[in-house]
Each structure stands twice: as structure tokens, then as C-alpha cells.
Coordinates of C-alpha atoms and ligand atoms in Angstrom, one line a residue:
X1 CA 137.1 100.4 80.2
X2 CA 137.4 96.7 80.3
X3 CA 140.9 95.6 81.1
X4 CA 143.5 94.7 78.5
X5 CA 142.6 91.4 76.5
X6 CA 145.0 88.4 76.0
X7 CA 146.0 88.3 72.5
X8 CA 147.5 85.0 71.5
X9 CA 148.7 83.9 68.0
X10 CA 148.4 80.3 68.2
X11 CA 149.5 79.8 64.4
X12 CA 151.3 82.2 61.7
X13 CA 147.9 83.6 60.5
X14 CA 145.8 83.1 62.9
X15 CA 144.5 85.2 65.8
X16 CA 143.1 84.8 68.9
X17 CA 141.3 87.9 71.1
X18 CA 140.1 87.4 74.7
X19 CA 137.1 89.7 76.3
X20 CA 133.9 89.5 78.1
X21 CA 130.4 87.2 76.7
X22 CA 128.2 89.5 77.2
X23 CA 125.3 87.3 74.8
X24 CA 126.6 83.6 74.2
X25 CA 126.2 82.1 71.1
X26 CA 128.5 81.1 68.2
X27 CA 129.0 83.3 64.4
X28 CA 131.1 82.7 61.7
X29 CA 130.7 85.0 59.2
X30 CA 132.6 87.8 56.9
X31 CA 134.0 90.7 59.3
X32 CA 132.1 94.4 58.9
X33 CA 133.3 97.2 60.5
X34 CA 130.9 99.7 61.2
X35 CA 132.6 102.9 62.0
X36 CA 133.0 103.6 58.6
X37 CA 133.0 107.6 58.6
X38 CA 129.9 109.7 57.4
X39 CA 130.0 112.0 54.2
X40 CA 131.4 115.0 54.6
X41 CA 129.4 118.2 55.4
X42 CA 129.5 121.2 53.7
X43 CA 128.7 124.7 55.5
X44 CA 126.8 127.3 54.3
X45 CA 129.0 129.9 56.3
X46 CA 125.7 131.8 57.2
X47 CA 124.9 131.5 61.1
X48 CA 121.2 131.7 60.5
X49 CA 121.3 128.9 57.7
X50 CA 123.4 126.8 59.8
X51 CA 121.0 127.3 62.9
X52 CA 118.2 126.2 60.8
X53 CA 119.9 123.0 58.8
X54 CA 121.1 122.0 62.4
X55 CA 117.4 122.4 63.9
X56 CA 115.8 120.6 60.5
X57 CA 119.1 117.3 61.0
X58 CA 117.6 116.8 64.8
X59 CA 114.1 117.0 63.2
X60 CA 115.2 114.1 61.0
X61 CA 117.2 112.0 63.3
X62 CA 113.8 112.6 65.9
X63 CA 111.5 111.5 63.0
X64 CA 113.9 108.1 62.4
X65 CA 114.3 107.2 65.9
X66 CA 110.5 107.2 66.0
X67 CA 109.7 105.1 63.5
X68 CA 111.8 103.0 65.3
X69 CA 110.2 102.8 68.5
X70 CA 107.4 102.2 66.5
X71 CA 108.6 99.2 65.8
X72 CA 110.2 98.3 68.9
X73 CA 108.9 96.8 71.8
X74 CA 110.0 96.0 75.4
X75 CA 113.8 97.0 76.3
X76 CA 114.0 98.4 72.7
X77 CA 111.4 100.6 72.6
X78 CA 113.1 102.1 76.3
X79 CA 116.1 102.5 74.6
X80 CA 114.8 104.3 72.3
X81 CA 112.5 106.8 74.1
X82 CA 115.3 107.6 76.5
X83 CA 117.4 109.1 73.1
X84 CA 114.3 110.4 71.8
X85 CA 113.9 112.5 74.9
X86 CA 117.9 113.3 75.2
X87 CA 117.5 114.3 71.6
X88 CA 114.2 117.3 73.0
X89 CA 116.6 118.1 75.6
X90 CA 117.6 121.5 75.0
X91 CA 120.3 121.3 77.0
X92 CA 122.1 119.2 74.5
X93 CA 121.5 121.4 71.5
X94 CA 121.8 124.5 73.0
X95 CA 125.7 124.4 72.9
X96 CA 125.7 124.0 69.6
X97 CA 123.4 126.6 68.7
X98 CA 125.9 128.9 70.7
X99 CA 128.6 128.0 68.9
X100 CA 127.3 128.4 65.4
X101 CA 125.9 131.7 66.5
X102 CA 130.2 132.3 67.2
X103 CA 130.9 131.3 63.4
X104 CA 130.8 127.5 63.6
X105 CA 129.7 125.4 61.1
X106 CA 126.5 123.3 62.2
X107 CA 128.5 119.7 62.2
X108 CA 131.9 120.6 64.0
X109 CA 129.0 122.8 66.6
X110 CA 127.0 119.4 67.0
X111 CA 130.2 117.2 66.9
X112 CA 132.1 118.9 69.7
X113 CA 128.8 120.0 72.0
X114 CA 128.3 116.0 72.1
X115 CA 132.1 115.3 72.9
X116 CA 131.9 117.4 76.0
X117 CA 128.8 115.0 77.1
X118 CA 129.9 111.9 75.5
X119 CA 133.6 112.4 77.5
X120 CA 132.0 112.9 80.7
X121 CA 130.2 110.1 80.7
X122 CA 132.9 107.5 79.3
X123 CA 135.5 109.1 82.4
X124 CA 133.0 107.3 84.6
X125 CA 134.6 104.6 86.7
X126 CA 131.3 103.3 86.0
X127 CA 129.5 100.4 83.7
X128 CA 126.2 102.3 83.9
X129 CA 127.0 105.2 82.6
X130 CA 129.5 104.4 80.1
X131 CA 126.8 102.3 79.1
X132 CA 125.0 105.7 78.5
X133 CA 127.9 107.3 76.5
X134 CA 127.0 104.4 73.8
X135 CA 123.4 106.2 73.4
X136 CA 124.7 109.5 73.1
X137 CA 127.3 108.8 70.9
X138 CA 124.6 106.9 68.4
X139 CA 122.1 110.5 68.7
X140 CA 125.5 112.3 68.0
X141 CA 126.1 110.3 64.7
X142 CA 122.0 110.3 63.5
X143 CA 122.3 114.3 63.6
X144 CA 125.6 113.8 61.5
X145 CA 124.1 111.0 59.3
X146 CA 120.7 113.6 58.7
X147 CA 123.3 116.3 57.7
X148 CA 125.2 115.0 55.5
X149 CA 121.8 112.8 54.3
X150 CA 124.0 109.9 54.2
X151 CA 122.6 106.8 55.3
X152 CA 124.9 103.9 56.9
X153 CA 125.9 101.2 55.2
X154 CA 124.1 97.8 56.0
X155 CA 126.2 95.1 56.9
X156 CA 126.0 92.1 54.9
X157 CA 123.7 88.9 56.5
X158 CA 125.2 86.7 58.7
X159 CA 128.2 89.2 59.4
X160 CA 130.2 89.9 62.4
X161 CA 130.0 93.4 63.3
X162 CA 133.3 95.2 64.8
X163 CA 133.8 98.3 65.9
X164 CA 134.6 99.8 69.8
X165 CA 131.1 99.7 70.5
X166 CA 127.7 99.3 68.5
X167 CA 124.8 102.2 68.5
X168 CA 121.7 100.4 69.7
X169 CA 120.2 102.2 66.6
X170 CA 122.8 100.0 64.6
X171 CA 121.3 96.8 66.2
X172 CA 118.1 97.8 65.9
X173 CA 118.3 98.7 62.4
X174 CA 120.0 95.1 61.3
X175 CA 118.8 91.8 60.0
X176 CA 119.8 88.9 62.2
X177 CA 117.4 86.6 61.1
X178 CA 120.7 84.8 58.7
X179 CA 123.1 84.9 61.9
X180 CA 126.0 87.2 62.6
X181 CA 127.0 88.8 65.9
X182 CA 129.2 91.4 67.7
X183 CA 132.7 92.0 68.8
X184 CA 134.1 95.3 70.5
X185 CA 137.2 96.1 71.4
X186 CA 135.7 98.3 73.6
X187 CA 131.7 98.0 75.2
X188 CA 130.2 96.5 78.0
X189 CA 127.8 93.8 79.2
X190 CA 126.0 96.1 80.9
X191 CA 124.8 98.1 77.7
X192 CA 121.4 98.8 75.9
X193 CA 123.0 96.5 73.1
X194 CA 124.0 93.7 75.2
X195 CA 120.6 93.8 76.7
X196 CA 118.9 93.6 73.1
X197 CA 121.7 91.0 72.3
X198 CA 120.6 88.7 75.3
X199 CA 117.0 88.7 74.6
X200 CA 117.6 87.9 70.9
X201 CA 120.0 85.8 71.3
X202 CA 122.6 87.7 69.4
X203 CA 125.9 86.5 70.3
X204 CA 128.2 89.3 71.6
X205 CA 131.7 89.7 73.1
X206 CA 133.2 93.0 74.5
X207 CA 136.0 94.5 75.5
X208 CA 137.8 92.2 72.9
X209 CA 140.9 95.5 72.8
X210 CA 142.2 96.8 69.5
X211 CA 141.2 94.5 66.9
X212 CA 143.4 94.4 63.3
X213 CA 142.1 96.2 60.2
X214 CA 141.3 93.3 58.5
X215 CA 138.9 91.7 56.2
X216 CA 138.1 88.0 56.0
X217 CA 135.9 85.3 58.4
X218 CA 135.6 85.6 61.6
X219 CA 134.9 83.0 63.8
X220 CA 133.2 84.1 67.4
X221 CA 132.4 82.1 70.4
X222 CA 130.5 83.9 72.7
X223 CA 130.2 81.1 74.9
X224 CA 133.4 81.8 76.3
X225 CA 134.5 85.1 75.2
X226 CA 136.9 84.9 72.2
X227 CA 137.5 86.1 68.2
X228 CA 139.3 84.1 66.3
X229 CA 140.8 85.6 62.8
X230 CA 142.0 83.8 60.0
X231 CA 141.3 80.3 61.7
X232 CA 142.0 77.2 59.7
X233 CA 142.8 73.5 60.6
X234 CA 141.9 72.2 63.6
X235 CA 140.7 75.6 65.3
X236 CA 137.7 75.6 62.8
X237 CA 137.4 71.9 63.6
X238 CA 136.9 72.6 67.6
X239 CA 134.7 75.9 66.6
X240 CA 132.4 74.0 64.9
X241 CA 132.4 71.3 67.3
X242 CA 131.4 73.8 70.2
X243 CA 129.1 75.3 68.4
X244 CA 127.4 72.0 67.1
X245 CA 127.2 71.1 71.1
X246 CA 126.0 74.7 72.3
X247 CA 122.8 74.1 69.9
X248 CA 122.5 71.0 70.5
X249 CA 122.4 71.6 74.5
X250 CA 119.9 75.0 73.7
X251 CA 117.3 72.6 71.9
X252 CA 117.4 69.8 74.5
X253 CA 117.6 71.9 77.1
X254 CA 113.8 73.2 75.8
X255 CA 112.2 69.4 76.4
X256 CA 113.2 70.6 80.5
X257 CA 110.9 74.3 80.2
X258 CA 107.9 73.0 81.3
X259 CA 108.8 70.1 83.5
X260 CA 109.6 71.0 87.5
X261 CA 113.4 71.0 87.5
X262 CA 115.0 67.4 89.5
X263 CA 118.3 66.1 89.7
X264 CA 119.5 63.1 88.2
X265 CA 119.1 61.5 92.1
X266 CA 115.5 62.6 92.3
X267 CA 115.8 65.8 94.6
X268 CA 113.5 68.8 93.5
X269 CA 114.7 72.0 92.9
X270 CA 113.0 75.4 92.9
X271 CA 113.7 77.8 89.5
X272 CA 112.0 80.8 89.9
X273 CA 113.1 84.1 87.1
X274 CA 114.8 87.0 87.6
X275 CA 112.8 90.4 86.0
X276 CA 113.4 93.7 86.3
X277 CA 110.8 95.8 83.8
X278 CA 107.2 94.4 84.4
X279 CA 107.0 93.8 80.8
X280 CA 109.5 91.0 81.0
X281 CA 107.0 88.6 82.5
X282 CA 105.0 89.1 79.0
X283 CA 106.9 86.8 77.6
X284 CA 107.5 84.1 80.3
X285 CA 104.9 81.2 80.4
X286 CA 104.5 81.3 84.6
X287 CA 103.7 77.6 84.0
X288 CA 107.6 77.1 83.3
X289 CA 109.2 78.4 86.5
X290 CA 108.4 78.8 90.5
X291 CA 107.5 82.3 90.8
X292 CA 109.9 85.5 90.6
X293 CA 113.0 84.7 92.5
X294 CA 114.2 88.5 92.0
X295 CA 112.3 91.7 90.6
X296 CA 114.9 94.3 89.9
X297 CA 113.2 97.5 91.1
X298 CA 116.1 100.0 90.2
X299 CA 114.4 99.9 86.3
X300 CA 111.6 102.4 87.5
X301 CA 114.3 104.6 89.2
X302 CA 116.4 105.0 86.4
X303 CA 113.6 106.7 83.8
X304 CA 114.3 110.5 82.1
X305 CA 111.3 111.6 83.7
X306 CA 112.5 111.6 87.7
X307 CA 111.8 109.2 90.5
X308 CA 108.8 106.6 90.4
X309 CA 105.3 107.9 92.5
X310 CA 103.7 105.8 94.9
X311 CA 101.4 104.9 92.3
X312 CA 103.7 103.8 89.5
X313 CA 105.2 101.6 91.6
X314 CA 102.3 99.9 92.8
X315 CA 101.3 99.3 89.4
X316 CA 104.4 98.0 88.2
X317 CA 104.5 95.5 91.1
X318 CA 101.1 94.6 90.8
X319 CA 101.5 93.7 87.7
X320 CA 103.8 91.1 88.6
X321 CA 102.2 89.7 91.1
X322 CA 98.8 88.8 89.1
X323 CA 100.4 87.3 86.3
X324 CA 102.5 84.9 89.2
X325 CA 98.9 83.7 89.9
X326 CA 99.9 83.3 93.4
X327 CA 103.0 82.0 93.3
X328 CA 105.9 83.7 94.9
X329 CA 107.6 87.1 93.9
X330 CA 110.2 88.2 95.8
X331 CA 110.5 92.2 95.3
X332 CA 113.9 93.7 96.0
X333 CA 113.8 97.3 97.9
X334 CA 115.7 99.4 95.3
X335 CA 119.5 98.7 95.2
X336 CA 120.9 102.0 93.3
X337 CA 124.5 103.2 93.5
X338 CA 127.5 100.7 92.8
X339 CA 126.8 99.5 89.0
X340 CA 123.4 101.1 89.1
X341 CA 123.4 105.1 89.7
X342 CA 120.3 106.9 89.3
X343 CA 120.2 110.2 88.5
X344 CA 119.4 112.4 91.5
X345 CA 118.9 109.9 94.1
X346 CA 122.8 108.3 94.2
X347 CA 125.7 110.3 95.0
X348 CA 129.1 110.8 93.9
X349 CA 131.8 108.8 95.2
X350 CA 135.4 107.1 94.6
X351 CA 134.3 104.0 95.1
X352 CA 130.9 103.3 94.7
X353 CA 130.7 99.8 94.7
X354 CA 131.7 100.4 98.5
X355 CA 129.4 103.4 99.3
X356 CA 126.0 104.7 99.7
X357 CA 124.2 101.8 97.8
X358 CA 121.5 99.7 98.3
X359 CA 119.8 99.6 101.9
X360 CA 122.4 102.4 102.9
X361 CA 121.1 104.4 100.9
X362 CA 117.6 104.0 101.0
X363 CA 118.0 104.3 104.4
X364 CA 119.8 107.8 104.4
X365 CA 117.2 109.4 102.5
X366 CA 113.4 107.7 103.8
X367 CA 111.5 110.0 102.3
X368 CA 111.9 107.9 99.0
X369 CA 112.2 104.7 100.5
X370 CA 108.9 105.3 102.0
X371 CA 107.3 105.5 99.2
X372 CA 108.2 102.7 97.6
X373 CA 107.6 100.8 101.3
X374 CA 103.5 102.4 101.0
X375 CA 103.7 101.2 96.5
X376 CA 104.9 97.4 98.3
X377 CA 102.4 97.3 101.2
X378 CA 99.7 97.9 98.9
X379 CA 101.0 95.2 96.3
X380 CA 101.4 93.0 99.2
X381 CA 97.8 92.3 99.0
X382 CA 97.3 91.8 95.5
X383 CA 99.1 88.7 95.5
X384 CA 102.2 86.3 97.4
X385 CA 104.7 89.0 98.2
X386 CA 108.2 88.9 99.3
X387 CA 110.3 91.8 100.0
X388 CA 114.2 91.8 100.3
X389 CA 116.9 93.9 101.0
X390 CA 120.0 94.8 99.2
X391 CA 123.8 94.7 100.1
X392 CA 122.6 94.1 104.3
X393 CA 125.8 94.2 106.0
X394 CA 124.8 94.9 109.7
X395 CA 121.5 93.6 111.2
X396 CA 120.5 97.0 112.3
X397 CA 119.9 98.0 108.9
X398 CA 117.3 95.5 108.5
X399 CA 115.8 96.3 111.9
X400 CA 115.8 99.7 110.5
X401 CA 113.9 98.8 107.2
X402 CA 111.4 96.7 109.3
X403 CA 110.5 99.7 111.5
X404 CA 109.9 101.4 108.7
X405 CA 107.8 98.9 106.9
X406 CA 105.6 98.7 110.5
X407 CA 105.5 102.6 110.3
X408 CA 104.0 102.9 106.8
X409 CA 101.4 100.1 107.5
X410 CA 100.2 101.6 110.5
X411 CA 99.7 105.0 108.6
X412 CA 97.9 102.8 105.9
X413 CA 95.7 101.1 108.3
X414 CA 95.0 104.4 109.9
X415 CA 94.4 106.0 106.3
X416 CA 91.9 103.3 105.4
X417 CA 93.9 102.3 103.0
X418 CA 94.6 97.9 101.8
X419 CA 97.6 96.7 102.5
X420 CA 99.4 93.5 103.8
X421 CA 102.7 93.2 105.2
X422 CA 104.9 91.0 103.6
X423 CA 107.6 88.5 104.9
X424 CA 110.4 90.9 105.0
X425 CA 113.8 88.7 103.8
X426 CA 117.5 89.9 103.0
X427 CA 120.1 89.7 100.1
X428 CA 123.3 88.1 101.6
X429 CA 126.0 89.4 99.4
X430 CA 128.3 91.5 101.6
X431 CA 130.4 89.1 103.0
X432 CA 130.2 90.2 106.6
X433 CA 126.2 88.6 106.3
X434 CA 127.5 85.7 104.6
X435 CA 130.2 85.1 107.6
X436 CA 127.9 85.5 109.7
X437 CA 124.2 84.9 109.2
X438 CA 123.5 84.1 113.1
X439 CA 123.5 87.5 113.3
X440 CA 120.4 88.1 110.8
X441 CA 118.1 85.6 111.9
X442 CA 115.1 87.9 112.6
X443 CA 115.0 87.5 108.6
X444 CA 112.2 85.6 106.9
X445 CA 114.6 84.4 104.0
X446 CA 117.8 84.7 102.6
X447 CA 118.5 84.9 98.9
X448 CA 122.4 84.6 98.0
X449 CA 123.7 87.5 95.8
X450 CA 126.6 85.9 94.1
X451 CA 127.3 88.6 91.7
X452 CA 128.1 91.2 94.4
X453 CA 129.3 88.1 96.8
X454 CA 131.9 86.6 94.6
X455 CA 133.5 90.6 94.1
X456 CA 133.7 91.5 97.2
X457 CA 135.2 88.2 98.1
X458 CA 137.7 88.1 95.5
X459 CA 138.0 91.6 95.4
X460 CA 137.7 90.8 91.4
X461 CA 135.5 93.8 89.6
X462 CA 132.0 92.0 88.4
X463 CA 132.4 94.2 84.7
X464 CA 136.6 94.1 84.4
X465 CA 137.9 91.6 81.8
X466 CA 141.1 91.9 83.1
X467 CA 140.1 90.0 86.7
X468 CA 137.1 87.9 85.0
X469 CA 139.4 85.2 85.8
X470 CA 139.6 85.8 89.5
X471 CA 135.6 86.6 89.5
X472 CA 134.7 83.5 89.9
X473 CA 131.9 81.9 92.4
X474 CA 133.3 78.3 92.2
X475 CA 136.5 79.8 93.7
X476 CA 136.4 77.4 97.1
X477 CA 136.5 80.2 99.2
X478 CA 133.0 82.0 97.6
X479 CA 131.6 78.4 97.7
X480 CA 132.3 78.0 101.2
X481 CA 130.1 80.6 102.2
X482 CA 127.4 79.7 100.0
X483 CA 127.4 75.8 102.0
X484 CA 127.7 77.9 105.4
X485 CA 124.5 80.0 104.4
X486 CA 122.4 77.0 102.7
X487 CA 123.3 74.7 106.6
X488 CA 122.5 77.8 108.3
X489 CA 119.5 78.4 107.0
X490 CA 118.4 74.5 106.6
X491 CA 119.0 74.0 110.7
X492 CA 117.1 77.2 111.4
X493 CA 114.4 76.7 109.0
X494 CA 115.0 79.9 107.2
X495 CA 114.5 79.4 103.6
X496 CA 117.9 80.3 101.2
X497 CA 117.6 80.6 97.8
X498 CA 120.6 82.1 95.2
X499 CA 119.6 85.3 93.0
X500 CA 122.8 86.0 91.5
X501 CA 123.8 84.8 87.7
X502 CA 125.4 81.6 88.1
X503 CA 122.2 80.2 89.5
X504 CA 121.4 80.4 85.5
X505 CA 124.9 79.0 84.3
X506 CA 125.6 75.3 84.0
X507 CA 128.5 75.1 84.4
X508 CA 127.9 76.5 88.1
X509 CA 124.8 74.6 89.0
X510 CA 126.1 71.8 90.0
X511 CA 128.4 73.4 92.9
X512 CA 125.6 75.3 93.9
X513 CA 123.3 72.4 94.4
X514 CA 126.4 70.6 95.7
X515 CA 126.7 73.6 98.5
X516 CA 123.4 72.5 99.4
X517 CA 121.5 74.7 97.4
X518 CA 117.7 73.7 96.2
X519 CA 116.2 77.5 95.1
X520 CA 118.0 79.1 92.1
X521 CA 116.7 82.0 90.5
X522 CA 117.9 82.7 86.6
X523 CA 117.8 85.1 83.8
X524 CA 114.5 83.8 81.8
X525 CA 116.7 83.2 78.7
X526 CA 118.4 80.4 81.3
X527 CA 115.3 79.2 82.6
X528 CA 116.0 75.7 80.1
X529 CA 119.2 75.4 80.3
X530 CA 119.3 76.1 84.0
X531 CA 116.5 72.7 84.2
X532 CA 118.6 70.7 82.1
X533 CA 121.5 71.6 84.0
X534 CA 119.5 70.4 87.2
X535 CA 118.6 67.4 85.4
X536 CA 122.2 66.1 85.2
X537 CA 123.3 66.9 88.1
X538 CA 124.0 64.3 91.0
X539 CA 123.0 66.1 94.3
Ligands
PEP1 C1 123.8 89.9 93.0 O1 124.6 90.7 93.5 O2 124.1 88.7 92.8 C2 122.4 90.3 92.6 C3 121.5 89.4 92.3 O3 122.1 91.6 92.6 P1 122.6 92.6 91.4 O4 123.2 91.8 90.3 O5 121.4 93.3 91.0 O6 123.6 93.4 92.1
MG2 MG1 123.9 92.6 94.1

């Protein structure tokens, strides 16, 4: 859960909620709470007639969530397949067949076999798989909505949708070509939905806490974060205001896409693009940035099917590496565990944002790190590779890696097989490399993670409203290290370059260049707004 949200009543009718941007925008529109409940079911009392209308409702609810991904492309249509195949898992019906074969009736049988699934995964202390509670609880209420044959209500255009947290099906299934956006009490930035959000440019805000029952406009700013209810005066004023400058800053911002990004004094700056599915470079015009500044890897981990073959790999990072058309991508080694688990590869743990993640843990278990060393070795020569490392804390965890990388190209070579080896460069994020990056010189880059740096130096949560506050990289003491990195690495001519979001916030860029920074890497959605924000700047 996201921590408990400020809730301010700055005049007699009007109210003010506090969570988490999780897709910045701006939406006024009429509240529409989404929750509403389903019809209600009525049983047959027959265990064989309840086995069968059970069987026929996942038919259905299959059947719709195909059409779907019919239609769906991208994230979407991954969203989608992973509940289509949750939804064949037998494993999540059987339950409920037991239970009706017992005397229940087929809904309360579906209803309580998906609580048991849905509460395991929301106890997690972690984003990702609550972020996977969301899909089950949409499966759970397309059985429910095929049983009863009712079908949910629509909201109206331009609405804001409310609820504790929105079934990607619901999102998927709306207009938002006439505006509107989302606010949750509950959610997280790290969901399917807040994915979709960002790449349509929905705006959203979670983990807003229990919101009133009432109707009316709403006015959201997802810039920063908040809901406003029953707004008049002068807070409609300063809404409209922002939100007049927001689009105003989004359509300049787009005359910067295609030039090379330079500060206002005349100093160039690199802007490569952070990607994690191949597929997202389908969309990006390589002509607009400097190459891939961060590839995600975990994506390919995380699918129903089981861990990613040599050659799935390769492909995916090929893929990448032609469309860069020789210019730089910068492949991360797979960083699962803290925020990212993947199913039987990370472990259990108390803490996992400090346990076996990242390097650690490909590390502890080489016989799937090789693999994916043999898929990057082979991509290496398909086009200008970079590998890094995650979470590096000690250099002998990137000697180790290196050995490795020497190992599997000698077996190559030996093998017949083409290969190159690439430069081999680390993620400085755990502060003890950020202290002290003498100590990692051997590296052929550095690439500031500020997302896991500015946590673990605040000791601020990077997905827990209630410290978003303290998480903050222009904190002097997270922008200290950042200078100390960039003048280490500009005296010993190792390149430095900053992967983690602020790179693609504006309000940050200009501390970053300021710390001596002159290689960001952003979101893609940034990629404009990151150049005008370079453009401004005085560095
Ligand atoms: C970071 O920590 O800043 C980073 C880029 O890595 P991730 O967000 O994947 O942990
Ligand atoms: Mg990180």
C-alpha cells in the first residue's frame, strides 16, 4: 500500500487529496466510480449445472479478452495475454470446481477461489506483484460480469474514473479520445494501467486514500499528484492556469524532438531513451535521440511461459541494436529481485530491495546468467553494444561478471560461433559505488541509477507516497554524489551518463547538468520535454 495521503480542506466545500503521478497530465471532468457492483447471480443448486455455467462464464470472459488483444498492441496486448493465459490456468479454476462439486454455487466458488490468489498477492511488501493482484482481480470480475451477463457500465467522455484501483480491461475498454483520467485511492505506478496511462498520455494519480462518495467535477493534476473536489474560486483559476502551461510546455517542447539537445550557453548534451520491450523502439524515430541509454532486460524474464532461451534473447537485443543503426545501446544484465521479482528465478526475502537482486543474483545462480552473457556476445556483433551491470556494490562483483563474459567468448570462439565482446560498464546506484568510484575504475562507463540511488540514500521507499517527499534526488546530499561521479569520471576519462527518471524530469535537469552531467537517458514520452528542458538551462 501506498502510505497515507495528506487530505487538506482548504475551503468549506472544497477538497484536497495528495498521492503519487503515476501519468502527468491535467482532467476536469464529472467523477465516475467504477466499482459499481455486478448483477446478482442466481444458482441453479445443481453441482453439474453449476460446473458447466462456470466452465461456459471463463469461455466468455476468454472469448472478450481476446477480442481485445486483437485490438491491442504493444504493452496492451502483454497485458492481456498474460490474463488470457492465467485465465487456461487450471490451477486457478480448479478450486472452484472443487467447491461447487461441495454444494457451492458457481459465483461465491469463483469469487472466493480468486480471493485466496488475489490476497496473497496484495500481502506482498511488493509493487510488482501487487501490481499483479490488479490483473487478477479484473479476470475475477469478467467471470462474474459473464455470469450474471451483465456488462459494465461505460463511463461518460471526458470523466474521471475513481475507484481503489482500475482493471486494465477497464482502461482498455474506454474512450479517451474527449479527455478524462484516473484517481485511486489505492494503485500503483508500477501497474499494467499506469503503464498504458504513460504511453497514452492518460493522466493518473494513485494512492490518493479513501476518497468521499460523491458526485460532481473533479479537477486532477497529475503533474503533481493531487484531486481536488468541489473546487471553485481561485483553485479553478490556478488549475486551469497549470494546465494551460503543462500544454503549452508539451507542444513547444515538440519543436526540440528532432534537434540535438544544447543548453542555453551552447554545451551539447547526449539524450539517449530508456526501453525495456523491443517493441518500444517501434515507435521512436532513432533520428530524435542518441542511442538507447538503458534496455531493461528483466521484460523477457518476467513472461508466463518461464525464463528467456539463448535465442530469444539474442533476438530481442538484436532487434534493438539494428534499428540504433549504429548508434549506442547500452544493454543492462538482468536486474530482477527488489521491485522486479521474477517468478522462479528471485527468492523470497524480508527485504528485498536489500537482497539477492541484480548482479547478486545473477551471480549466485550462472547457469542463467550465462545464457544471457552467450544471447549479448552474439548481439554484440550485430551492432554498437554496451553492457552494464546492476546494483554493483563491490568491485569484485564486476570482476566476477567480466570473467564470466571472457569465459563464454572463449567457448564461442571455440564453438565457431560470431561474437564480439562488448565494453563492459556498471550502474552506480548503491551508494558504496557512488562513494567511492576509485574503486571501480576497471569499468568502461558509469551510468548513474538515480532511482535506486536517491532510496538508498534517503532511505525513502521509490513506490511509498508517504516518503515521496524525502525521495528526492535534488536532496544536496544525492546531488553530491552525482557531482563526485560526473568529476571522477571526467578526470579519468571514463564516460558517466544518468539512467534513472529524473534524467527525463525538468524540473531535475538542470541540477543534473549543474552536477556536471552531459548524458541523460529518459523515458521516450520525455524525450521533448527532456530537450527543451536542456535548452533552458544555463550550464
Ligand atoms: C535506477 O535505479 O535509477 C534505474 C535506472 O534502474 P531501475 O529503475 O530499473 O531500478
Ligand atoms: Mg535501479
Amino acid at each position: 500500500m501506498h502510505g497515507r495521503p495528506d487530505r487538506i480542506s482548504s475551503a468549506e466545500s472544497e477538497l484536497r487529496f495528495t498521492g503519487i503521478s503515476a501519468s502527468a497530465g491535467y482532467a476536469h471532468g464529472p467523477l465516475f466510480r467504477f466499482e459499481a457492483p455486478s448483477a446478482k447471480y442466481v444458482t441453479s443448486a445443481s453441482p453439474a449445472i453449476e460446473t458447466e455455467t462456470l466452465k461456459a462464464a471463463i469461455a466468455k470472459a476468454t472469448e472478450r479478452l481476446a477480442e481485445l488483444v486483437a485490438s491491442a498492441a504493444g504493452e496492451a496486448a502483454d497485458m492481456l495475454e498474460f490474463q488470457l493465459a492465467m485465465l487456461a490456468d487450471d490451477s486457478l479454476s480448479n478450486p472452484a470446481l472443487a467447491a461447487i462439486e461441495q454444494g457451492a454455487a458457481a459465483d461465491e466458488a469463483w469469487s472466493d477461489a480468486l480471493a485466496n490468489e488475489i490476497a496473497g498477492y496484495e500481502a506482498s511488501e511488493d509493487d510488482y506483484f501487487r501490481a499483479r493482484a490488479a490483473d487478477l482481480k479484473d479476470i475475477r470480475q469478467q467471470v462474474l460480469d459473464a455470469l450474471t451477463s451483465s456488462d459494465s457500465v461505460s463511463a461518460p467522455p471526458g470523466a474521471i474514473l475513481t475507484g481503489s484501483d482500475i482493471a486494465p480491461t477497464r482502461f482498455l475498454a474506454t474512450d479517451w479520445t474527449q479527455g478524462g483520467g484516473i484517481a485511486l485511492s489505492a494503485g500503483s505506478s508500477a501497474s499494467h494501467v499506469a503503464m498504458l496511462a504513460r504511453s497514452r498520455g492518460v493522466p493518473m494519480v494513485v494512492g490518493l486514500g479513501p476518497l468521499p462518495d460523491q458526485d460532481g467535477i473533479a479537477l486532477l493534476d497529475a503533474e503533481h499528484g493531487t484531486l481536488l473536489l468541489g473546487a471553485a474560486g481561485d483553485s479553478v483559476e490556478l488549475f486551469q492556469s497549470s494546465a494551460e502551461a503543462f500544454i503549452g510546455r508539451r507542444r513547444k517542447a515538440q519543436d526540440y524532438l528532432r534537434k540535438p539537445a544544447v543548453t542555453a550557453s551552447g554545451t551539447p548534451v547526449r539524450v539517449q531513451v530508456n526501453i525495456a520491450d523491443p517493441a518500444d523502439v517501434d515507435s521512436i524515430d532513432i533520428a530524435t535521440c542518441d542511442g538507447v541509454g538503458l534496455m531493461r532486460t528483466e521484460f523477457l524474464f518476467g513472461k508466463p511461459g518461464g525464463l528467456p532461451d539463448e535465442d530469444t534473447q539474442y533476438r530481442a537485443y538484436r532487434k534493438v541494436l539494428e534499428w540504433a543503426d549504429g548508434k549506442p545501446v547500452t544493454i543492462r544484465t538482468v536486474d530482477a529481485g527488489g521491485d522486479k521479482p521474477v517468478p522462479g528465478f528471485t527468492v523470497d526475502e524480508g527485504n528485498p530491495f536489500l537482497g539477492l537482486r541484480g548482479i547478486r543474483l545473477s551471480l549466485a545462480r550462472p547457469d542463467i546468467f550465462r545464457i544471457q552473457i552467450r544471447a549479448l556476445l552474439r548481439a554484440a556483433a550485430r551492432g554498437n553494444l554496451k553492457v552494464m551491470f546492476p546494483m554493483i556494490a563491490v568491485p569484485e562483483e564486476y570482476e566476477r561478471a567480466t570473467a564470466l563474459f571472457a569465459e563464454e567468448a572463449r567457448a564461442l570462439t571455440a564453438a565457431g560461433i560470431a561474437h564480439k565482446q562488448p565494453p563492459l560498464g556498471i550502474m552506480v546506484e548503491v551508494p558504496s559505488a557512488a562513494i567511492a568510484p576509485e574503486l571501480f575504475a576497471k569499468a568502461a562507463f558509469f551510468s548513474i541509477g538515480s532511482n535506486d540511488l536517491t532510496q538508498y540514500v534517503m532511505a525513502a521507499a521509490r513506490d511509498n507516497a508517504a516518503v515521496a517527499a524525502l525521495n528526492s534526488v535534488t536532496n544536496p546530499a544525492v546531488l553530491r554524489l552525482i557531482e563526485a561521479v560526473a568529476t571522477f569520471g571526467r578526470e579519468h576519462s571514463i564516460p558517466v551518463s544518468l539512467c534513472g527518471d529524473a534524467g527525463g524530469n525538468p524540473a531535475s535537469i538542470p541540477y543534473l547538468l549543474k552536477a556536471g552531467l552531459r548524458d541523460l537517458s529518459v523515458v521516450p514520452a520525455q524525450l521533448a520535454l527532456a530537450k527543451a528542458a536542456i535548452a533552458e538551462a544555463e550550464a
